[in-house]
């Protein structure tokens, strides 16, 4: 990515930084610019994003995307794929990484300190208020990347408190092979798949505890990954 975009990187970095500091640039304008840069970066890195289920996104804004978490590349998958502006919640540990720090500021994203319960609750409450106003968000309910390829860690119930406070649609999302671009020591072409599942609306989960919501979203994502990988395996066997 960096080598092929070497001469454009300073310009892109400056523009992303400017999106975060200029009051004249709206969050939506910043999103569309970052999305354009992301597409160029993914193409330069020979990473193909294959999206499915875009029709499952709610008609109205003010929803939260809940995917499994495989690595640092995950957000780039959504930035290229999602046709609707969104912000995200990142863990505090990565909030000072160059470029990611500027993207967080440009999209008015939040950095959550998982060790500080009070700060975490402030982020959850602020995010819920933003969602009520029609802003979309992306949050990883595992809290950290699984490091187990397409296998999932337990989903944390606290990740869903913003959704219950906002009463918004929950959109489970299944990431497949998103660990490969940054975690594998290879420059070969890679295809990453993202599947948007049908949303859970407030009426469906309003009487559920957050730990039960977390378990149900995890179950749906795991089933989707298993079905998709199984069908791909069968298709490969048939082709052979």
mmCIF file of C-alpha atoms in Angstrom, residues 8-22 25 29-38 79 98-107:
data_model
loop_
_atom_site.group_PDB
_atom_site.id
_atom_site.type_symbol
_atom_site.label_atom_id
_atom_site.label_comp_id
_atom_site.label_asym_id
_atom_site.label_seq_id
_atom_site.Cartn_x
_atom_site.Cartn_y
_atom_site.Cartn_z
ATOM 1 C CA UNK A 8 0.389 10.525 -2.626
ATOM 2 C CA UNK A 9 0.757 9.629 1.067
ATOM 3 C CA UNK A 10 1.820 13.134 2.263
ATOM 4 C CA UNK A 11 -1.162 14.714 0.487
ATOM 5 C CA UNK A 12 -3.626 12.140 1.851
ATOM 6 C CA UNK A 13 -2.215 12.500 5.355
ATOM 7 C CA UNK A 14 -2.506 16.280 5.224
ATOM 8 C CA UNK A 15 -6.099 16.136 3.941
ATOM 9 C CA UNK A 16 -7.172 13.655 6.615
ATOM 10 C CA UNK A 17 -5.530 15.837 9.260
ATOM 11 C CA UNK A 18 -7.267 18.914 7.833
ATOM 12 C CA UNK A 19 -10.628 17.125 7.938
ATOM 13 C CA UNK A 20 -10.122 16.752 11.674
ATOM 14 C CA UNK A 21 -9.136 20.340 12.468
ATOM 15 C CA UNK A 22 -11.217 22.370 10.007
ATOM 16 C CA UNK A 25 -15.543 20.266 6.756
ATOM 17 C CA UNK A 29 -17.503 15.193 3.864
ATOM 18 C CA UNK A 30 -14.609 13.802 5.902
ATOM 19 C CA UNK A 31 -16.078 10.303 5.649
ATOM 20 C CA UNK A 32 -16.381 10.387 1.855
ATOM 21 C CA UNK A 33 -12.807 11.607 1.465
ATOM 22 C CA UNK A 34 -11.448 8.935 3.826
ATOM 23 C CA UNK A 35 -13.524 6.349 1.979
ATOM 24 C CA UNK A 36 -11.940 7.392 -1.333
ATOM 25 C CA UNK A 37 -8.434 7.162 0.139
ATOM 26 C CA UNK A 38 -9.251 3.758 1.638
ATOM 27 C CA UNK A 79 -14.722 2.172 5.059
ATOM 28 C CA UNK A 98 -0.273 7.826 13.222
ATOM 29 C CA UNK A 99 -3.038 8.277 10.636
ATOM 30 C CA UNK A 100 -5.531 6.335 12.766
ATOM 31 C CA UNK A 101 -5.318 9.184 15.257
ATOM 32 C CA UNK A 102 -6.170 11.664 12.496
ATOM 33 C CA UNK A 103 -9.033 9.492 11.194
ATOM 34 C CA UNK A 104 -10.509 9.266 14.701
ATOM 35 C CA UNK A 105 -10.536 13.057 14.927
ATOM 36 C CA UNK A 106 -11.888 13.557 11.402
ATOM 37 C CA UNK A 107 -14.844 11.214 11.984
#
